[in-house]
Short mmCIF file of C-alpha atoms in Angstrom, two decimals:
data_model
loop_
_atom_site.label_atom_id
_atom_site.label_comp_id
_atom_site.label_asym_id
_atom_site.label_seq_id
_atom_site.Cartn_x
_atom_site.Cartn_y
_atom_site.Cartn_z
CA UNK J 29 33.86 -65.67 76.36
CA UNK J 30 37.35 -64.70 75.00
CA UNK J 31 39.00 -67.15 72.84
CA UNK J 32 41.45 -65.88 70.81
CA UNK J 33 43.25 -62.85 71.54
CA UNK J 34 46.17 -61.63 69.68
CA UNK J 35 48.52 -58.69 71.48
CA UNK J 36 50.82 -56.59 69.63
CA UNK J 37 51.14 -59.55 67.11
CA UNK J 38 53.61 -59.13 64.49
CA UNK J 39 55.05 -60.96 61.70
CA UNK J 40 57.79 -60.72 58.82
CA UNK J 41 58.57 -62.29 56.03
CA UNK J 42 62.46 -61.35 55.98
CA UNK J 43 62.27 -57.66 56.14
CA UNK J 44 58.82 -57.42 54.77
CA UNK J 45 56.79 -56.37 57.74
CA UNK J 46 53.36 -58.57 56.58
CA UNK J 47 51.26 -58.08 59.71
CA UNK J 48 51.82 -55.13 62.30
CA UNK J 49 50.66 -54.76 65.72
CA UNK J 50 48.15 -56.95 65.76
CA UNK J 51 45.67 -56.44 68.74
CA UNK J 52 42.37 -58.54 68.30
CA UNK J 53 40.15 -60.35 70.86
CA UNK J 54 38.00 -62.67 69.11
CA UNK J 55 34.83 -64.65 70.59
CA UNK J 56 34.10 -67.98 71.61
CA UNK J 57 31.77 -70.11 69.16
CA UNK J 58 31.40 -66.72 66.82
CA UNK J 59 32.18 -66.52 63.52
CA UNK J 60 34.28 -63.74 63.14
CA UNK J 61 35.11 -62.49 59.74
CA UNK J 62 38.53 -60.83 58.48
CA UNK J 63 38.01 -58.75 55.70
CA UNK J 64 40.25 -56.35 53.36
CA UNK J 65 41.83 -55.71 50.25
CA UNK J 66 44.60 -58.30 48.36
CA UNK J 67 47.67 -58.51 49.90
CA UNK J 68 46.83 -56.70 53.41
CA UNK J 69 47.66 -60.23 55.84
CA UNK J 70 44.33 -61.48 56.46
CA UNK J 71 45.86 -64.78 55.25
CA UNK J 72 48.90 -64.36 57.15
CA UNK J 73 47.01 -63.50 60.27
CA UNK J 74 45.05 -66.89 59.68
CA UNK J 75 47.83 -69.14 59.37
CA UNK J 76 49.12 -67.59 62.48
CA UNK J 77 46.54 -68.92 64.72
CA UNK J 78 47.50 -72.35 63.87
CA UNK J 79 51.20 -71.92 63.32
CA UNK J 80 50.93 -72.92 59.65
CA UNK J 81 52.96 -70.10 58.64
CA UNK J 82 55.92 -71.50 60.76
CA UNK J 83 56.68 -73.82 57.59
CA UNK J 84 57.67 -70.59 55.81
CA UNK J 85 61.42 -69.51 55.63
CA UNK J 86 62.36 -66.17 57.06
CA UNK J 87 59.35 -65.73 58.85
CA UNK J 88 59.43 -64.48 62.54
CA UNK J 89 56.99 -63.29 64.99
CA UNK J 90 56.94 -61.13 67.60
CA UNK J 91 53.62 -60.44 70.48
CA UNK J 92 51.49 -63.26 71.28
CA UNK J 93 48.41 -65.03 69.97
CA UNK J 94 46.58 -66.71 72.87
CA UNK J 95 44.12 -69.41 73.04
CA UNK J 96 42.18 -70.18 76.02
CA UNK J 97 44.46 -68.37 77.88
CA UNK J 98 48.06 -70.08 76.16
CA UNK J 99 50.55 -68.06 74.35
CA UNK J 100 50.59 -70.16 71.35
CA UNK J 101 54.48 -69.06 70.05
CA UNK J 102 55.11 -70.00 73.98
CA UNK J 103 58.53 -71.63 73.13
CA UNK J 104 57.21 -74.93 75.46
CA UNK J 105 53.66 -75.19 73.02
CA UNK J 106 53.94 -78.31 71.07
CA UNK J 107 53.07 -77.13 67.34
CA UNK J 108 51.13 -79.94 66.60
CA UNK J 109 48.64 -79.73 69.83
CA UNK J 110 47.85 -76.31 68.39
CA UNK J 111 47.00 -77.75 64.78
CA UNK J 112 45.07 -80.50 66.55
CA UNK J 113 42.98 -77.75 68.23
CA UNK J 114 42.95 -75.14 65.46
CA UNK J 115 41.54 -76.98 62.32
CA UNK J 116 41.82 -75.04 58.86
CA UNK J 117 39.82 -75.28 55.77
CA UNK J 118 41.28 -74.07 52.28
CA UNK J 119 40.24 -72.28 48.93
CA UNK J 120 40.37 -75.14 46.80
CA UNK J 121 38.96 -78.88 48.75
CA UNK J 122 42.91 -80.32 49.17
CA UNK J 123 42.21 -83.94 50.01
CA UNK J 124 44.53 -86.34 49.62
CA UNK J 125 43.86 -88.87 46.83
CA UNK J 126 42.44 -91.93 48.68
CA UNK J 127 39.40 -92.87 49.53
CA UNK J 128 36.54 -90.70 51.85
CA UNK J 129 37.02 -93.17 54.72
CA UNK J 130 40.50 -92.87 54.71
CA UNK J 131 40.71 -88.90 54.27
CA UNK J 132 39.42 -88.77 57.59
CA UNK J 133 40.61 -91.48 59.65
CA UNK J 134 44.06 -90.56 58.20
CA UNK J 135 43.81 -87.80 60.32
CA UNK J 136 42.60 -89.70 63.36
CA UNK J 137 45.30 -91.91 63.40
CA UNK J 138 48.14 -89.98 63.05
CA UNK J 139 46.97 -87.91 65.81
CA UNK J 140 46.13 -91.07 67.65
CA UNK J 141 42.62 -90.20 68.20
CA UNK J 142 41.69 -93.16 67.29
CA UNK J 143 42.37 -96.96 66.28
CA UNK J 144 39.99 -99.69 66.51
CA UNK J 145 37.57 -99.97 63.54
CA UNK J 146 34.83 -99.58 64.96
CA UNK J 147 35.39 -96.67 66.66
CA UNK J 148 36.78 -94.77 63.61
CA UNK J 149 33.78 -95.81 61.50
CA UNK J 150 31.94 -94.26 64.32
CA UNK J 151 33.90 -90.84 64.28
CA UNK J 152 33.56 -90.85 60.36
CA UNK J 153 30.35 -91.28 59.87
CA UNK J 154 29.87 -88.98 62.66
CA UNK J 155 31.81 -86.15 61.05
CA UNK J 156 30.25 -86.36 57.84
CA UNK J 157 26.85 -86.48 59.15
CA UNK J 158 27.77 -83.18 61.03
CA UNK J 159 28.43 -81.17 57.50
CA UNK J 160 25.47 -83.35 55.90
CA UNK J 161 27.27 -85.39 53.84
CA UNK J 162 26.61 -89.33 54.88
CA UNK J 163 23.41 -89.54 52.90
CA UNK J 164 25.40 -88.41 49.71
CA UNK J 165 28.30 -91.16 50.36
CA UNK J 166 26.98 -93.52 52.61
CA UNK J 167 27.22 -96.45 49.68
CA UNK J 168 30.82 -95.12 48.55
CA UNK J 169 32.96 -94.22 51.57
CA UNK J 170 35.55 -97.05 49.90
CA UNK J 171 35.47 -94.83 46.87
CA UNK J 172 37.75 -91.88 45.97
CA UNK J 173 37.19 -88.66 47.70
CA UNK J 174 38.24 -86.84 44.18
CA UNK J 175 35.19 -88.09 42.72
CA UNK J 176 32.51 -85.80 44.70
CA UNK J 177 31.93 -82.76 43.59
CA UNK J 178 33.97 -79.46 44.46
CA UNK J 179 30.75 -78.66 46.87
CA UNK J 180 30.78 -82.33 48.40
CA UNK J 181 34.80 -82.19 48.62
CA UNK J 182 34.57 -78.90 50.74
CA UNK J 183 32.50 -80.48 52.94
CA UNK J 184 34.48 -83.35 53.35
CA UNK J 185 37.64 -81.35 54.24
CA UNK J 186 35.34 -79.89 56.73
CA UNK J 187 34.59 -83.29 58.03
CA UNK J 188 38.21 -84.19 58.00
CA UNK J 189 38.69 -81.18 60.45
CA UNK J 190 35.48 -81.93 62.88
CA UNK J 191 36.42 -85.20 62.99
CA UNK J 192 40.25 -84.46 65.03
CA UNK J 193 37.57 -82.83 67.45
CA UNK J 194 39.15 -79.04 67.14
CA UNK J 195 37.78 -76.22 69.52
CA UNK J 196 38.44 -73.62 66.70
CA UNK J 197 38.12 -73.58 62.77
CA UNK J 198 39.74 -71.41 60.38
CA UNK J 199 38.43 -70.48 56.71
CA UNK J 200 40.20 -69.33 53.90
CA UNK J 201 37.92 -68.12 51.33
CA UNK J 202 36.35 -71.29 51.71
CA UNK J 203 33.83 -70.66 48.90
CA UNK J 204 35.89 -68.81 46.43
CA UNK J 205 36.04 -72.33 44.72
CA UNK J 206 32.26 -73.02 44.51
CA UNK J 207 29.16 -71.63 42.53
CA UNK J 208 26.24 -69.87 44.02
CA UNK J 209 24.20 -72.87 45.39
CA UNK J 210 27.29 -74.72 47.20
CA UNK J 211 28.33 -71.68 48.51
CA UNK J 212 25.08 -70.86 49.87
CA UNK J 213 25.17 -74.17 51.16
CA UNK J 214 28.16 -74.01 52.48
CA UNK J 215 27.77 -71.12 54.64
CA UNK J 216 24.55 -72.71 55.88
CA UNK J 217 27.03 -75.13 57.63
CA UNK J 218 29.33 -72.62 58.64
CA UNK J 219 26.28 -71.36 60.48
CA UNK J 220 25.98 -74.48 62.20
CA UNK J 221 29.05 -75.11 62.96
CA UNK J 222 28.89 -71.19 65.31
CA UNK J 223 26.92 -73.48 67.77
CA UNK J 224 29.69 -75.88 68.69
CA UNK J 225 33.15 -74.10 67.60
CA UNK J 226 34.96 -70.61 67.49
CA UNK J 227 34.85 -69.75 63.83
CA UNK J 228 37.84 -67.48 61.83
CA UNK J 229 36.97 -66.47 58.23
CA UNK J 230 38.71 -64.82 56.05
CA UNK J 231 37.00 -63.85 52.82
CA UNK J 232 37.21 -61.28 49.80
CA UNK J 233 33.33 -61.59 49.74
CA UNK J 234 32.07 -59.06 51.65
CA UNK J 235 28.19 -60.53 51.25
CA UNK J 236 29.31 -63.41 52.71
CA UNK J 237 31.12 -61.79 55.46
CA UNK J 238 27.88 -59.68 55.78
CA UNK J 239 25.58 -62.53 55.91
CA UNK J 240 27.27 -65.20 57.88
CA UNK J 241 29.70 -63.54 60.49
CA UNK J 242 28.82 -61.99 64.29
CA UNK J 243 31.80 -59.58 64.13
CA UNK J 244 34.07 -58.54 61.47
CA UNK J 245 37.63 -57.03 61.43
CA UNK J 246 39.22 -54.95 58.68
CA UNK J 247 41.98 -55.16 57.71
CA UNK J 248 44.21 -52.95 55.09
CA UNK J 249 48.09 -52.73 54.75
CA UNK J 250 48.92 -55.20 57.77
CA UNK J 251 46.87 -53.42 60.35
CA UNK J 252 43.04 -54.08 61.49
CA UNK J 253 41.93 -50.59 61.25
CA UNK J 254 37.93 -51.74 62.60
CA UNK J 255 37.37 -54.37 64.82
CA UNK J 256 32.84 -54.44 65.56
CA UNK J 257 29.98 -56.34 65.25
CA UNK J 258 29.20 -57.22 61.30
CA UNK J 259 26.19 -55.34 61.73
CA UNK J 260 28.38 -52.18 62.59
CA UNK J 261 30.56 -52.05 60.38
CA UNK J 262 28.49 -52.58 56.89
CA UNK J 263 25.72 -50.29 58.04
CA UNK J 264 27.76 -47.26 60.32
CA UNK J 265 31.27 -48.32 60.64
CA UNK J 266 33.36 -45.69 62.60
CA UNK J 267 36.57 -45.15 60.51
CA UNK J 268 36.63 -43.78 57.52
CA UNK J 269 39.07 -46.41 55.87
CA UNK J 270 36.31 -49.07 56.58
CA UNK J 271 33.62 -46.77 54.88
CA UNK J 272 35.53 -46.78 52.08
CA UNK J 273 36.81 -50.36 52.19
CA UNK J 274 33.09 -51.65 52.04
CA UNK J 275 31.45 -49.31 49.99
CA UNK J 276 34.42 -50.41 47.20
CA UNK J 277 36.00 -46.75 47.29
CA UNK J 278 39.12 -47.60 48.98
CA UNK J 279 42.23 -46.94 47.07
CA UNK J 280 45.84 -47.89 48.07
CA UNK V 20 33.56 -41.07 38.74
CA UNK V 21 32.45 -44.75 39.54
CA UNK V 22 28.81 -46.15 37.43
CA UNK V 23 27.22 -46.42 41.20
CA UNK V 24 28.12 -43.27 42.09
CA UNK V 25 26.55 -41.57 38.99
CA UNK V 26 23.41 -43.48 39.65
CA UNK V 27 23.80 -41.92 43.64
CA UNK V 28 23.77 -38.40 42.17
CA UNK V 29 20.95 -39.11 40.28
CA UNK V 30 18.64 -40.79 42.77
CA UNK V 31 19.98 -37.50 45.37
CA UNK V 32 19.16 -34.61 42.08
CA UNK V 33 15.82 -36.53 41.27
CA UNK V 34 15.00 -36.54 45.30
CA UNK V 35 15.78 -32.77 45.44
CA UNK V 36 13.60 -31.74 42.63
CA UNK V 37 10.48 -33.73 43.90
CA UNK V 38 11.37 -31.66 46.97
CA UNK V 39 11.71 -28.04 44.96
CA UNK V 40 7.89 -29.69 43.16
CA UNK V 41 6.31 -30.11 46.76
CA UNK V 42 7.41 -26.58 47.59
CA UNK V 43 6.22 -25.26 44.71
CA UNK V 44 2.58 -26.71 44.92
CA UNK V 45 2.22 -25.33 48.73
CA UNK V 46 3.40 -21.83 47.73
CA UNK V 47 0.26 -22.03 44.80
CA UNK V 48 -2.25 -23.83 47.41
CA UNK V 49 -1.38 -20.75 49.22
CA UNK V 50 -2.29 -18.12 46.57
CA UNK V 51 -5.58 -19.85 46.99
CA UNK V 52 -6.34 -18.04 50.26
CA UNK V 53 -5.75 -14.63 48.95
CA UNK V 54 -7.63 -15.11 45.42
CA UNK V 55 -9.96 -17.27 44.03
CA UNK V 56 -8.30 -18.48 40.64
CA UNK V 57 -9.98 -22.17 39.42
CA UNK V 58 -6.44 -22.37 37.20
CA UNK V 59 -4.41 -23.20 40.37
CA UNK V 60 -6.13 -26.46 41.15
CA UNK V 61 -5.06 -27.82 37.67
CA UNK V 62 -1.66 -26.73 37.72
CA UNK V 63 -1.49 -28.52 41.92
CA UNK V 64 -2.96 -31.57 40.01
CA UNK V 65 -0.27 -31.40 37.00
CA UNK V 66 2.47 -31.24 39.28
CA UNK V 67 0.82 -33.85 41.86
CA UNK V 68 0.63 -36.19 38.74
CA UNK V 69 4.52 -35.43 38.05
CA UNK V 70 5.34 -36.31 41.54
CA UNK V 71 3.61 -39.34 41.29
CA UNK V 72 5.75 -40.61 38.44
CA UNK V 73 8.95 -39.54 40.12
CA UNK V 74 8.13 -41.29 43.05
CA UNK V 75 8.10 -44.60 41.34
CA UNK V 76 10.97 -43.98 39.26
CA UNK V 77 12.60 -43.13 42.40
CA UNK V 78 11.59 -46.26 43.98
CA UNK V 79 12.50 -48.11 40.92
CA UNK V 80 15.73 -46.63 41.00
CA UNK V 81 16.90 -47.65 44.51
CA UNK V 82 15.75 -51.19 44.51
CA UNK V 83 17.95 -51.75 41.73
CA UNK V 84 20.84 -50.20 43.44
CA UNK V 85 19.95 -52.47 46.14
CA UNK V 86 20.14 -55.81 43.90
CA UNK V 87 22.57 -55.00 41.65
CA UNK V 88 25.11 -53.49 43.87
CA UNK V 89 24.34 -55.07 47.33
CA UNK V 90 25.19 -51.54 49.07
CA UNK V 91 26.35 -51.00 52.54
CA UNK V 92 27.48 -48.00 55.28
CA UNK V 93 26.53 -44.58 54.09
CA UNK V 94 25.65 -46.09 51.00
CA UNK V 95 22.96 -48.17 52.16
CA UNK V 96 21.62 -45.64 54.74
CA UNK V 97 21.44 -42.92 51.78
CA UNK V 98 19.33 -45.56 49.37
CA UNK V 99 17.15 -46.41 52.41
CA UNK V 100 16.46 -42.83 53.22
CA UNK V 101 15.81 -42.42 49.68
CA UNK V 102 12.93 -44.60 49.79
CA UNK V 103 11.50 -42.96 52.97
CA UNK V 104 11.92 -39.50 52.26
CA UNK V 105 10.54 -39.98 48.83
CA UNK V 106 7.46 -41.59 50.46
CA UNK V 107 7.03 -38.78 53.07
CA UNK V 108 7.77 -35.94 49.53
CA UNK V 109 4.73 -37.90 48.18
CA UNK V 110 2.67 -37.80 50.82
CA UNK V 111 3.76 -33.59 51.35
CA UNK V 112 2.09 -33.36 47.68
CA UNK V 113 -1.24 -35.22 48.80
CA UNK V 114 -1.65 -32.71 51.35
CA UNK V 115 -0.99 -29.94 49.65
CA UNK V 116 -3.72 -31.22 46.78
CA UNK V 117 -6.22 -31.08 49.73
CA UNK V 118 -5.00 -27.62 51.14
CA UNK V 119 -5.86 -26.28 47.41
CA UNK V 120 -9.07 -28.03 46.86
CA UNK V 121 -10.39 -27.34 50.34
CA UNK V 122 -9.07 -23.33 49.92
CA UNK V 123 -10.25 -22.78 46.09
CA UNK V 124 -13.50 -20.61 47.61
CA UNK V 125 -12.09 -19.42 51.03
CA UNK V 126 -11.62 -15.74 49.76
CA UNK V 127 -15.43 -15.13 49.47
CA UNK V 128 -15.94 -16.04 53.28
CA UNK V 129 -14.85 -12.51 54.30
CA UNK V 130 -15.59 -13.77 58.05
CA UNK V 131 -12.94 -15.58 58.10
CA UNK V 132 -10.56 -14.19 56.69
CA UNK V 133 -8.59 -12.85 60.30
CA UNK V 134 -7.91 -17.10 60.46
CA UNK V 135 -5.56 -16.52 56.76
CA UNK V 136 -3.09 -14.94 58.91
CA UNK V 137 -1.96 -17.94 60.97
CA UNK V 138 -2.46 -20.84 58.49
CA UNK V 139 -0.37 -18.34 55.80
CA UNK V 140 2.45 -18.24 58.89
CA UNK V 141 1.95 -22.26 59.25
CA UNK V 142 2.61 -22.32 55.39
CA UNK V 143 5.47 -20.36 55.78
CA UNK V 144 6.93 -22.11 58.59
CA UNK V 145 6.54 -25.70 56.85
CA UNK V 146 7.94 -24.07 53.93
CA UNK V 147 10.94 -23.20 55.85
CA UNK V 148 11.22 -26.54 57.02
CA UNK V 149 11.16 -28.12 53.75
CA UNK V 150 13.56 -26.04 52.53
CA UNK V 151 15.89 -26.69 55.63
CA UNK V 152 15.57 -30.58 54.72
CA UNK V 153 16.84 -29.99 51.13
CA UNK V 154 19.74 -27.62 52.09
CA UNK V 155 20.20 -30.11 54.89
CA UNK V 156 20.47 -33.45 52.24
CA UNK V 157 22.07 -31.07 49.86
CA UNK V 158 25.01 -30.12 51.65
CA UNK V 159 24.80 -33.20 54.35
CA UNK V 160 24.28 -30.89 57.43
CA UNK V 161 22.77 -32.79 60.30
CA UNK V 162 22.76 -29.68 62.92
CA UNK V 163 20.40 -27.93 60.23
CA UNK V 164 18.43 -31.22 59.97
CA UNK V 165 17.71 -31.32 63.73
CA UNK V 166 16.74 -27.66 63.51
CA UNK V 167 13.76 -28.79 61.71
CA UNK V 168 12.54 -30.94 64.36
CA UNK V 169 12.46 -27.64 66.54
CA UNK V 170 10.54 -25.89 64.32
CA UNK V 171 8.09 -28.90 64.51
CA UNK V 172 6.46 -27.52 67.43
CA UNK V 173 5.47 -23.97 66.20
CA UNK V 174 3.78 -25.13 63.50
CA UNK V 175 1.91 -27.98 66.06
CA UNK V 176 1.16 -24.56 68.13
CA UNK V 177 -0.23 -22.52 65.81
CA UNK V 178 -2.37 -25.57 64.46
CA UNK V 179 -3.65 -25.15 68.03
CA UNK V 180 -4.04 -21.62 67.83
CA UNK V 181 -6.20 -22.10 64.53
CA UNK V 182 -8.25 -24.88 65.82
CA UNK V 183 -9.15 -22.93 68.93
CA UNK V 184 -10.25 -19.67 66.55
CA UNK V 185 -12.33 -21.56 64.75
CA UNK V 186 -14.49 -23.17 67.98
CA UNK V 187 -14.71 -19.28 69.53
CA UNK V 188 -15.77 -18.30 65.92
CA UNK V 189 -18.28 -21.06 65.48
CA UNK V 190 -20.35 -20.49 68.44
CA UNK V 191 -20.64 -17.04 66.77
CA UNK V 192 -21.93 -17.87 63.15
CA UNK V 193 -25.20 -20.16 62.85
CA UNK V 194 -24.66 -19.98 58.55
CA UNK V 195 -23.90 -23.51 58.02
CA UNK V 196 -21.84 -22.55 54.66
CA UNK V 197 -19.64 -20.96 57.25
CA UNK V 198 -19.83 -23.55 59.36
CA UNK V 199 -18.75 -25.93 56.74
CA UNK V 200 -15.74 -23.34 55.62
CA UNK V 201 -14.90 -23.06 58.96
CA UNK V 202 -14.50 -27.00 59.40
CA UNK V 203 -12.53 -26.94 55.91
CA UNK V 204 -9.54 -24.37 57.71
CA UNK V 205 -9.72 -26.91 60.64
CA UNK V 206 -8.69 -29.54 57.87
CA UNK V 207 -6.36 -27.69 55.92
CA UNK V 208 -4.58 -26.60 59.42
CA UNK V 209 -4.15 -30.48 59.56
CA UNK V 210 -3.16 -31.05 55.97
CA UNK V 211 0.08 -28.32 56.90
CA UNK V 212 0.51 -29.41 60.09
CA UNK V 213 1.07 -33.23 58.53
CA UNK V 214 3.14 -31.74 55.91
CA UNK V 215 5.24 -30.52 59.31
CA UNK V 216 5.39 -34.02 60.07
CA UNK V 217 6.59 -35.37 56.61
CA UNK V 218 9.00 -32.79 56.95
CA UNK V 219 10.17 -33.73 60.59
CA UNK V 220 10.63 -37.06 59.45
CA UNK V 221 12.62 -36.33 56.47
CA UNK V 222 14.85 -34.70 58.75
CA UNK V 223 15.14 -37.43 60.94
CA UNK V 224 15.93 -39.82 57.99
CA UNK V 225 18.92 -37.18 57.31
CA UNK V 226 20.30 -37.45 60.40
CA UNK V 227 20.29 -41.46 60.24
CA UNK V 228 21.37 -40.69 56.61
CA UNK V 229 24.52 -38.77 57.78
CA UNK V 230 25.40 -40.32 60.99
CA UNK V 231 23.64 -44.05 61.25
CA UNK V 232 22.06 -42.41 64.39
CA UNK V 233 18.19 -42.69 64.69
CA UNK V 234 16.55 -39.93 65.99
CA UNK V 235 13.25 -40.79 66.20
CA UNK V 236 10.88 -40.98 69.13
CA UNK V 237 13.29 -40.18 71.38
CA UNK V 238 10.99 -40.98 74.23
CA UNK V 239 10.89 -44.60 73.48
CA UNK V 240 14.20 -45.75 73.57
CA UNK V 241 14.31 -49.84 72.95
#
């Protein structure tokens, strides 16, 4: 089932025309990767599906991104409902510098999720059991969340998202931070997360595109030149820019 | 010109030659049917052992590509067809070491010597075929590929031919030496008719090669 679909998107930063004619329908509880060289909007085109990019100056939009059926830049869309439902997970872990409890029941109270103790206790311990971190922190959820490790933090930021209840999740080179073994681990609960949410990656690792993602889109210079199934396009992909782009012959 | 791409050429030049070696042994093993010379067997067996080697360096060579450089699109589907084609060249010179030691005496059995004529054709026609595949990899033409598969079938049908000779001839002939000759051109009709095979395959790994189509048994389509 369709659940993001972007039509003749487009977006500038001033005159700089970042992202151009975007037309993309992406899946319900897929991970869908977004792959292409430095500087091409893959980024851009992320922070678009949760309006993050509206916090930049001299940025306008034209075309529509639309989520279960809502034209998100719909002038009557309340910003924040489409944060709430679009959660988004960073490079680098960016939690604030308080405690683990509190980095997630921050998030559950200033989106009113949430207010009794006992029920946010519930919802954290929930959350961090869903990206298999409770057993690690179980005995220090009082203790500063800057004090796990980078692999432990990522997974808490995770958390932080899960636990506002989101429908879809974007990543931004969520692993580009992490060594081998977290990131392995990490897309093991990217995996896992496919079963519940609609999942938006962007990464520079192509492996990891490869390896985790149902469908993958390419993107170079602001357009998505191939939009198929992962398997597609790193085995027979149809254009000849995307040949190029994954085989690492692509030259701008 | 990129490190992985000078490795590529490699693996492709090292492929082609194995090919030119398997070519070369079927055009001695068939000098065998029109003189007895005990020389060619050793010289089939030299370049059998040489094929041998290549194929693991070959081997070698592509699952390193694989693990260093994690390839994908027409990359990975050359290195893969690498590995089977290289197989299938391997297997071409195994049959072609039976075709010589099974032929090495043939030219004294005058009475059967009418039967030369069609396995000499089969050789040529698998010969043809090989040398379609390496034009075909050389110069990555797919509609010359999937002219080998066509030729396929003459060789199957003169295998036929060969096989039904030989039954009219040994209802004739009560000499068991004959007998046993005879039964020898029945296998070494098989030997080139498998090296028809190898050949039909290798084709078939071009055109996945080139296109990311697979070709094979058409009739059973998952």
């Amino acid at each position: 089932m369709l659940k993001i679909k972007a039509n003749n998107f487009n977006l500038y930063y001033n005159d700089f025309h970042v992202l151009k004619n975007i037309n993309i329908d992406i899946e319900e509880k897929k991970i869908t990767a977004i792959i292409g060289p430095s500087g091409c909007g893959k980024s851009s085109f992320l922070k678009s599906i949760n309006r993050i990019n509206d916090i930049v100056e001299y940025m306008r939009v034209n075309g529509e991104i639309i989520i279960s059926g809502q034209n998100i830049y719909d002038k009557r869309v309340d910003v924040n409902s489409v944060r709430k439902n679009v959660g988004m997970v960073f490079q680098r872990p960016n939690l604030f510098p308080i405690s683990i409890y509190e980095n997630i029941s921050f998030g559950l109270k200033i989106n009113k999720i949430a207010n009794n103790k006992s029920t946010i206790m519930a919802i954290v311990e929930e959350s961090l059991s869903s990206v298999m971190l409770l057993h690690d922190v179980k005995d220090k959820l009082y203790k500063s969340a800057l004090l796990l490790t980078l692999e432990q933090q990522q997974r808490l930021c995770i958390a932080r998202v899960l636990a506002i209840n989101p429908q879809i999740i974007l990543f931004d080179e969520p692993c580009s931070s992490l060594d081998n073994v977290a990131t392995k681990k990490i897309e093991e609960l990217i995996m896992k997360l496919r079963e519940k949410y609609t999942v938006v990656l962007v990464t520079h690792n192509m492996q990891q595109a490869a390896r985790i993602s149902n469908d993958t889109a390419v993107m170079i210079c602001g357009r998505i030149i191939e939009f198929a199934s992962t398997e597609q396009i790193f085995t027979c992909p149809s254009k000849k820019e995307t040949e190029s782009y994954v085989t690492g012959r692509f030259m701008i | 010109m990129r490190h992985f791409d000078i490795e590529i050429n490699d693996l492709q030049n090292r492929l082609i030659n194995m090919a030119k070696l398997v070519q070369l042994m079927i055009k001695i093993a068939s000098k065998e049917f029109i003189k007895k010379d005990s020389q060619q067997i050793n010289i089939i067996l030299s370049i059998e052992n040489e094929i041998n080697i290549q194929e693991i360096i070959i081997d070698n060579k592509c699952l390193k590509l694989i693990a260093l450089n994690q390839p994908v699109g027409t990359d990975l589907r050359l290195i893969t067809s690498v590995i089977k084609i290289n197989s299938d060249l391997e297997r071409m010179a195994d049959e072609a070491v039976n075709i010589s030691k099974m032929a090495y005496d043939l030219p004294n059995f005058l009475q059967l010597k009418f039967l030369f004529i069609n396995i000499l054709k089969m050789i040529d026609d698998v010969q043809n075929m090989i040398m379609d595949c390496i034009k075909a990899f050389n110069t990555n033409n797919s509609q010359l590929a999937l002219l080998v598969l066509k030729k396929d079938n003459k060789v199957d049908f003169l295998r036929d031919r060969i096989v039904d000779d030989i039954k009219s001839l040994m209802i004739k002939f009560t000499n068991i030496d004959i007998i046993q000759k005879a039964l020898d051109l029945i296998f070494i009709a098989k030997s080139i008719e498998r090296i028809g095979d190898h050949a039909t395959n290798i084709s078939e790994d071009i055109v996945f090669m080139l296109h990311g189509k697979d070709v094979r048994h058409p009739q059973r389509r998952i």
